[in-house]
């Protein structure tokens, strides 16, 4: 595993690559980070994907090298400009995807993307923008549509792992994204007792609705494994 | 595989048992039939569960021996009285469950139930009535609540495999069952392009909204396998 620098539009970003042992020409799973920026949680998921699933894992960075948040205010200050400028966000994601595909040992024809919270919104945007991924999977992601793609024509397979009690993506938002994605090959897995951040170990803020849930975490990753097996064929 | 007669309240019912080869003391999966009554489709699912999953499969009969439908009118005439009298339906299901657990080679402490269409409503009722099953899985099931259990306290794990385009269980019905099952360990898997009857090979009536879907069929059975592995521990 190693940090990997890459540039998009002249700005430097720092991703994180984990390769599976003793394999080459493997599919790659791009990992989009939550609002704090690429950190331990994404690195941990990358390790699981390489070690247990046998794919290359490349955690992208959409904030820029060294730009990470440590407080709610910092996280919001990093995230909100991109949630409000989806064309810019999609450009940075496309750059990260290109970097992922260019890593030695990666089969650049087989890429998928997964993301957590804000990263869920990121990978849904990769699908909306028809970036070159076979499938995307969102975990407790935000569903807010992209203002620059009002009627997406999605070709990637889509898996949405969703905590039904998530205050940041409520039942009416589920109905809305189902409508937005109509015609695409999408699945939404609702976990009845899960809140936001159900895959984030240690999360336990009921007031904010961010709570780790071992059942939903384990189940959703098992579903991801099945999904990626299908996606990479 | 063999037909198995059993009685509930003095009436005779005819189920269908399939045991996995060369195994004994195995968990049992009860299969609840669609509106036409126990037929080829349920027998086929029983065979898959025994052969590919390695569990005993017992398809129950809630209509009575020899009572099967062959037309829409006959099916409705068989189903509607039970949809309208859920206490009676639950009694027949409990009888079928007891017969399943009593089969030779079955570990009666480990039972789950799955059902299709009307059979989905049946297994959700088994959960609502707290019958002795560890888990229930509904496939394109009907969500209509049981009038005799207005506030169910569900202890079984619940998996709902649902076609988002199902005209018999629409988005508002999804919201309603999520509310009804609040607090229980439930999951709902929405398949974005699937209609009703997505597991029924040959179904292809777009007007009625009953359409076989190979993707949703394959995926939902893979999820069932994972679910049963967890449920039987």
Short mmCIF file of N, CA and C in Angstrom, two decimals, chain B residues 108-222:
data_model
loop_
_atom_site.label_atom_id
_atom_site.label_comp_id
_atom_site.label_asym_id
_atom_site.label_seq_id
_atom_site.Cartn_x
_atom_site.Cartn_y
_atom_site.Cartn_z
N UNK B 108 -35.79 -29.41 14.07
CA UNK B 108 -36.96 -28.57 14.30
C UNK B 108 -36.68 -27.25 15.00
N UNK B 109 -35.46 -27.09 15.52
CA UNK B 109 -35.14 -25.82 16.20
C UNK B 109 -34.68 -24.76 15.22
N UNK B 110 -34.50 -25.16 13.95
CA UNK B 110 -34.00 -24.20 12.96
C UNK B 110 -34.91 -24.14 11.75
N UNK B 111 -35.84 -23.20 11.76
CA UNK B 111 -36.75 -23.05 10.64
C UNK B 111 -36.74 -21.61 10.14
N UNK B 112 -36.90 -21.46 8.86
CA UNK B 112 -37.11 -20.15 8.24
C UNK B 112 -38.24 -20.33 7.23
N UNK B 113 -38.75 -19.22 6.70
CA UNK B 113 -39.84 -19.33 5.74
C UNK B 113 -39.62 -18.33 4.61
N UNK B 114 -39.93 -18.78 3.39
CA UNK B 114 -39.88 -17.88 2.24
C UNK B 114 -41.19 -18.01 1.47
N UNK B 115 -41.54 -16.95 0.76
CA UNK B 115 -42.79 -17.02 0.01
C UNK B 115 -42.80 -16.05 -1.15
N UNK B 116 -43.68 -16.33 -2.09
CA UNK B 116 -43.75 -15.61 -3.36
C UNK B 116 -45.14 -15.01 -3.52
N UNK B 117 -45.19 -13.71 -3.84
CA UNK B 117 -46.47 -13.03 -4.10
C UNK B 117 -47.37 -13.16 -2.85
N UNK B 118 -48.52 -13.81 -2.96
CA UNK B 118 -49.36 -14.08 -1.78
C UNK B 118 -48.56 -14.81 -0.70
N UNK B 119 -47.64 -15.67 -1.12
CA UNK B 119 -46.78 -16.38 -0.17
C UNK B 119 -45.85 -15.44 0.58
N UNK B 120 -45.52 -14.30 -0.05
CA UNK B 120 -44.73 -13.28 0.64
C UNK B 120 -45.53 -12.70 1.79
N UNK B 121 -46.80 -12.38 1.51
CA UNK B 121 -47.69 -11.92 2.58
C UNK B 121 -47.77 -12.98 3.69
N UNK B 122 -47.83 -14.24 3.29
CA UNK B 122 -47.91 -15.34 4.28
C UNK B 122 -46.71 -15.33 5.22
N UNK B 123 -45.50 -15.25 4.67
CA UNK B 123 -44.34 -15.34 5.56
C UNK B 123 -44.17 -14.06 6.37
N UNK B 124 -44.58 -12.92 5.82
CA UNK B 124 -44.56 -11.70 6.64
C UNK B 124 -45.55 -11.85 7.80
N UNK B 125 -46.67 -12.54 7.54
CA UNK B 125 -47.62 -12.81 8.63
C UNK B 125 -47.04 -13.77 9.66
N UNK B 126 -46.25 -14.72 9.23
CA UNK B 126 -45.59 -15.62 10.20
C UNK B 126 -44.69 -14.80 11.12
N UNK B 127 -44.02 -13.79 10.56
CA UNK B 127 -43.19 -12.91 11.40
C UNK B 127 -44.07 -12.04 12.29
N UNK B 128 -45.14 -11.47 11.72
CA UNK B 128 -46.02 -10.61 12.51
C UNK B 128 -46.61 -11.38 13.69
N UNK B 129 -46.93 -12.67 13.46
CA UNK B 129 -47.57 -13.48 14.49
C UNK B 129 -46.54 -14.15 15.41
N UNK B 130 -45.27 -13.82 15.21
CA UNK B 130 -44.20 -14.40 16.04
C UNK B 130 -44.22 -15.92 16.05
N UNK B 131 -44.47 -16.51 14.89
CA UNK B 131 -44.36 -17.97 14.81
C UNK B 131 -42.87 -18.35 14.93
N UNK B 132 -42.62 -19.61 15.22
CA UNK B 132 -41.27 -20.02 15.61
C UNK B 132 -40.35 -20.21 14.39
N UNK B 133 -40.06 -19.09 13.73
CA UNK B 133 -39.11 -19.08 12.62
C UNK B 133 -38.02 -18.06 12.93
N UNK B 134 -36.80 -18.39 12.54
CA UNK B 134 -35.67 -17.50 12.81
C UNK B 134 -35.63 -16.35 11.81
N UNK B 135 -36.15 -16.60 10.61
CA UNK B 135 -36.13 -15.56 9.59
C UNK B 135 -37.19 -15.83 8.55
N UNK B 136 -37.64 -14.78 7.89
CA UNK B 136 -38.59 -14.93 6.78
C UNK B 136 -38.10 -14.07 5.62
N UNK B 137 -38.33 -14.57 4.41
CA UNK B 137 -37.95 -13.82 3.21
C UNK B 137 -39.12 -13.80 2.23
N UNK B 138 -39.51 -12.60 1.85
CA UNK B 138 -40.62 -12.40 0.92
C UNK B 138 -40.08 -12.02 -0.45
N UNK B 139 -40.60 -12.67 -1.50
CA UNK B 139 -40.23 -12.32 -2.88
C UNK B 139 -41.47 -11.79 -3.59
N UNK B 140 -41.37 -10.60 -4.14
CA UNK B 140 -42.50 -9.88 -4.73
C UNK B 140 -43.78 -10.15 -3.93
N UNK B 141 -43.67 -9.98 -2.62
CA UNK B 141 -44.80 -10.23 -1.72
C UNK B 141 -45.73 -9.04 -1.61
N UNK B 142 -46.93 -9.32 -1.11
CA UNK B 142 -47.90 -8.27 -0.82
C UNK B 142 -47.67 -7.80 0.61
N UNK B 143 -47.76 -6.48 0.83
CA UNK B 143 -47.39 -5.91 2.13
C UNK B 143 -48.58 -5.67 3.06
N UNK B 144 -49.79 -5.83 2.56
CA UNK B 144 -50.98 -5.47 3.33
C UNK B 144 -50.91 -5.96 4.78
N UNK B 145 -51.05 -5.04 5.74
CA UNK B 145 -50.91 -5.42 7.15
C UNK B 145 -51.98 -6.43 7.57
N UNK B 146 -51.74 -7.12 8.68
CA UNK B 146 -52.70 -8.09 9.22
C UNK B 146 -53.64 -7.36 10.17
N UNK B 147 -54.95 -7.45 9.90
CA UNK B 147 -55.91 -6.68 10.71
C UNK B 147 -55.95 -7.17 12.15
N UNK B 148 -55.51 -8.41 12.39
CA UNK B 148 -55.58 -8.93 13.75
C UNK B 148 -54.31 -8.64 14.57
N UNK B 149 -53.30 -8.04 13.91
CA UNK B 149 -52.06 -7.69 14.64
C UNK B 149 -51.66 -6.28 14.24
N UNK B 150 -52.36 -5.28 14.78
CA UNK B 150 -52.12 -3.91 14.30
C UNK B 150 -50.72 -3.38 14.61
N UNK B 151 -50.11 -3.84 15.71
CA UNK B 151 -48.76 -3.35 16.03
C UNK B 151 -47.83 -4.53 16.30
N UNK B 152 -47.37 -5.18 15.25
CA UNK B 152 -46.57 -6.39 15.45
C UNK B 152 -45.25 -6.09 16.17
N UNK B 153 -44.85 -7.03 17.02
CA UNK B 153 -43.52 -6.95 17.67
C UNK B 153 -42.72 -8.12 17.10
N UNK B 154 -41.96 -7.83 16.07
CA UNK B 154 -41.34 -8.89 15.27
C UNK B 154 -39.97 -9.26 15.81
N UNK B 155 -39.73 -10.54 15.99
CA UNK B 155 -38.41 -10.99 16.46
C UNK B 155 -37.63 -11.72 15.36
N UNK B 156 -38.31 -12.28 14.38
CA UNK B 156 -37.60 -12.94 13.27
C UNK B 156 -36.87 -11.90 12.43
N UNK B 157 -35.75 -12.32 11.84
CA UNK B 157 -35.11 -11.45 10.84
C UNK B 157 -35.98 -11.45 9.58
N UNK B 158 -36.04 -10.31 8.92
CA UNK B 158 -36.93 -10.17 7.77
C UNK B 158 -36.15 -9.68 6.55
N UNK B 159 -36.32 -10.38 5.44
CA UNK B 159 -35.74 -9.95 4.17
C UNK B 159 -36.86 -9.81 3.16
N UNK B 160 -36.95 -8.64 2.54
CA UNK B 160 -37.99 -8.39 1.54
C UNK B 160 -37.31 -8.12 0.20
N UNK B 161 -37.52 -9.02 -0.75
CA UNK B 161 -36.98 -8.84 -2.10
C UNK B 161 -38.13 -8.29 -2.95
N UNK B 162 -37.93 -7.09 -3.48
CA UNK B 162 -39.06 -6.32 -4.00
C UNK B 162 -38.74 -5.71 -5.37
N UNK B 163 -39.64 -5.90 -6.31
CA UNK B 163 -39.50 -5.24 -7.60
C UNK B 163 -40.07 -3.83 -7.50
N UNK B 164 -39.24 -2.83 -7.79
CA UNK B 164 -39.68 -1.45 -7.57
C UNK B 164 -40.88 -1.09 -8.47
N UNK B 165 -41.03 -1.77 -9.60
CA UNK B 165 -42.13 -1.47 -10.52
C UNK B 165 -43.35 -2.35 -10.27
N UNK B 166 -43.34 -3.09 -9.17
CA UNK B 166 -44.46 -3.98 -8.82
C UNK B 166 -45.74 -3.16 -8.60
N UNK B 167 -46.77 -3.35 -9.42
CA UNK B 167 -48.00 -2.55 -9.24
C UNK B 167 -48.80 -2.99 -8.01
N UNK B 168 -48.48 -4.17 -7.45
CA UNK B 168 -49.24 -4.67 -6.30
C UNK B 168 -48.59 -4.29 -4.97
N UNK B 169 -47.42 -3.69 -5.03
CA UNK B 169 -46.74 -3.18 -3.82
C UNK B 169 -45.97 -1.95 -4.29
N UNK B 170 -46.60 -0.81 -4.13
CA UNK B 170 -46.08 0.42 -4.72
C UNK B 170 -45.21 1.19 -3.72
N UNK B 171 -44.53 2.24 -4.20
CA UNK B 171 -43.63 2.96 -3.30
C UNK B 171 -44.26 3.35 -1.96
N UNK B 172 -45.52 3.81 -1.98
CA UNK B 172 -46.11 4.19 -0.68
C UNK B 172 -46.32 2.98 0.23
N UNK B 173 -46.49 1.79 -0.37
CA UNK B 173 -46.60 0.57 0.44
C UNK B 173 -45.25 0.21 1.07
N UNK B 174 -44.18 0.51 0.36
CA UNK B 174 -42.84 0.30 0.93
C UNK B 174 -42.67 1.19 2.17
N UNK B 175 -43.06 2.46 2.04
CA UNK B 175 -42.94 3.36 3.19
C UNK B 175 -43.79 2.85 4.36
N UNK B 176 -44.97 2.32 4.03
CA UNK B 176 -45.87 1.86 5.09
C UNK B 176 -45.32 0.64 5.81
N UNK B 177 -44.77 -0.31 5.08
CA UNK B 177 -44.27 -1.51 5.77
C UNK B 177 -43.00 -1.18 6.56
N UNK B 178 -42.23 -0.24 6.06
CA UNK B 178 -41.05 0.19 6.83
C UNK B 178 -41.49 0.76 8.18
N UNK B 179 -42.56 1.50 8.18
CA UNK B 179 -43.10 2.08 9.41
C UNK B 179 -43.66 0.95 10.30
N UNK B 180 -44.43 0.06 9.68
CA UNK B 180 -45.03 -1.04 10.46
C UNK B 180 -43.95 -1.90 11.13
N UNK B 181 -42.85 -2.13 10.43
CA UNK B 181 -41.81 -3.04 10.93
C UNK B 181 -40.72 -2.31 11.73
N UNK B 182 -40.93 -1.04 12.02
CA UNK B 182 -39.92 -0.24 12.73
C UNK B 182 -39.46 -0.96 13.99
N UNK B 183 -38.16 -1.02 14.19
CA UNK B 183 -37.60 -1.67 15.37
C UNK B 183 -37.19 -3.11 15.11
N UNK B 184 -37.80 -3.74 14.12
CA UNK B 184 -37.42 -5.12 13.78
C UNK B 184 -36.14 -5.11 12.93
N UNK B 185 -35.52 -6.27 12.84
CA UNK B 185 -34.31 -6.41 12.02
C UNK B 185 -34.74 -6.74 10.59
N UNK B 186 -35.15 -5.71 9.86
CA UNK B 186 -35.64 -5.93 8.50
C UNK B 186 -34.70 -5.33 7.46
N UNK B 187 -34.72 -5.96 6.29
CA UNK B 187 -34.04 -5.42 5.11
C UNK B 187 -35.03 -5.45 3.95
N UNK B 188 -35.00 -4.44 3.14
CA UNK B 188 -35.78 -4.45 1.90
C UNK B 188 -34.85 -4.17 0.73
N UNK B 189 -34.82 -5.12 -0.20
CA UNK B 189 -33.97 -4.98 -1.39
C UNK B 189 -34.86 -4.61 -2.57
N UNK B 190 -34.72 -3.38 -3.01
CA UNK B 190 -35.50 -2.92 -4.16
C UNK B 190 -34.71 -3.19 -5.44
N UNK B 191 -35.35 -3.84 -6.38
CA UNK B 191 -34.75 -4.12 -7.69
C UNK B 191 -35.38 -3.15 -8.68
N UNK B 192 -34.57 -2.20 -9.16
CA UNK B 192 -35.09 -1.03 -9.85
C UNK B 192 -35.89 -1.31 -11.11
N UNK B 193 -35.54 -2.37 -11.85
CA UNK B 193 -36.22 -2.62 -13.12
C UNK B 193 -37.20 -3.78 -13.05
N UNK B 194 -37.42 -4.33 -11.85
CA UNK B 194 -38.24 -5.53 -11.74
C UNK B 194 -39.70 -5.20 -11.43
N UNK B 195 -40.59 -6.01 -11.99
CA UNK B 195 -42.03 -5.92 -11.74
C UNK B 195 -42.43 -6.99 -10.72
N UNK B 196 -43.70 -7.26 -10.62
CA UNK B 196 -44.19 -8.37 -9.81
C UNK B 196 -43.76 -9.69 -10.47
N UNK B 197 -43.72 -10.76 -9.68
CA UNK B 197 -43.44 -12.11 -10.21
C UNK B 197 -42.07 -12.26 -10.84
N UNK B 198 -41.10 -11.45 -10.38
CA UNK B 198 -39.81 -11.46 -11.07
C UNK B 198 -39.06 -12.79 -10.93
N UNK B 199 -39.47 -13.65 -10.00
CA UNK B 199 -38.82 -14.97 -9.90
C UNK B 199 -39.57 -16.07 -10.65
N UNK B 200 -40.71 -15.72 -11.25
CA UNK B 200 -41.55 -16.74 -11.88
C UNK B 200 -41.19 -16.90 -13.35
N UNK B 201 -40.48 -17.99 -13.66
CA UNK B 201 -40.04 -18.17 -15.05
C UNK B 201 -41.24 -18.23 -15.98
N UNK B 202 -41.16 -17.50 -17.07
CA UNK B 202 -42.24 -17.49 -18.05
C UNK B 202 -43.22 -16.36 -17.87
N UNK B 203 -43.27 -15.75 -16.68
CA UNK B 203 -44.20 -14.63 -16.47
C UNK B 203 -43.84 -13.49 -17.43
N UNK B 204 -44.82 -12.97 -18.14
CA UNK B 204 -44.52 -11.92 -19.11
C UNK B 204 -45.76 -11.12 -19.47
N UNK B 205 -46.48 -10.67 -18.44
CA UNK B 205 -47.70 -9.91 -18.66
C UNK B 205 -47.50 -8.48 -18.18
N UNK B 206 -47.04 -7.62 -19.09
CA UNK B 206 -46.70 -6.24 -18.69
C UNK B 206 -47.93 -5.48 -18.23
N UNK B 207 -49.09 -5.81 -18.85
CA UNK B 207 -50.32 -5.12 -18.48
C UNK B 207 -50.66 -5.35 -17.01
N UNK B 208 -50.54 -6.62 -16.57
CA UNK B 208 -50.78 -6.94 -15.17
C UNK B 208 -49.58 -6.62 -14.29
N UNK B 209 -48.42 -6.36 -14.93
CA UNK B 209 -47.22 -6.07 -14.15
C UNK B 209 -46.54 -7.30 -13.60
N UNK B 210 -46.79 -8.46 -14.21
CA UNK B 210 -46.14 -9.70 -13.77
C UNK B 210 -45.15 -10.12 -14.84
N UNK B 211 -43.85 -9.96 -14.55
CA UNK B 211 -42.82 -10.15 -15.56
C UNK B 211 -41.59 -10.82 -14.93
N UNK B 212 -41.18 -11.94 -15.50
CA UNK B 212 -39.94 -12.58 -15.04
C UNK B 212 -38.75 -11.67 -15.31
N UNK B 213 -37.79 -11.63 -14.37
CA UNK B 213 -36.59 -10.80 -14.55
C UNK B 213 -35.38 -11.62 -14.10
N UNK B 214 -34.58 -12.03 -15.07
CA UNK B 214 -33.47 -12.95 -14.76
C UNK B 214 -32.49 -12.33 -13.77
N UNK B 215 -32.20 -11.03 -13.91
CA UNK B 215 -31.25 -10.38 -12.99
C UNK B 215 -31.79 -10.40 -11.56
N UNK B 216 -33.02 -9.94 -11.40
CA UNK B 216 -33.58 -9.84 -10.05
C UNK B 216 -33.78 -11.24 -9.45
N UNK B 217 -34.12 -12.21 -10.28
CA UNK B 217 -34.28 -13.59 -9.81
C UNK B 217 -32.95 -14.11 -9.28
N UNK B 218 -31.92 -14.00 -10.11
CA UNK B 218 -30.60 -14.52 -9.71
C UNK B 218 -30.07 -13.79 -8.47
N UNK B 219 -30.16 -12.46 -8.50
CA UNK B 219 -29.62 -11.69 -7.38
C UNK B 219 -30.37 -11.97 -6.09
N UNK B 220 -31.69 -12.00 -6.16
CA UNK B 220 -32.46 -12.17 -4.93
C UNK B 220 -32.23 -13.55 -4.33
N UNK B 221 -32.00 -14.56 -5.17
CA UNK B 221 -31.72 -15.89 -4.60
C UNK B 221 -30.32 -15.96 -4.00
N UNK B 222 -29.39 -15.20 -4.57
CA UNK B 222 -28.05 -15.12 -3.95
C UNK B 222 -28.16 -14.44 -2.58
#
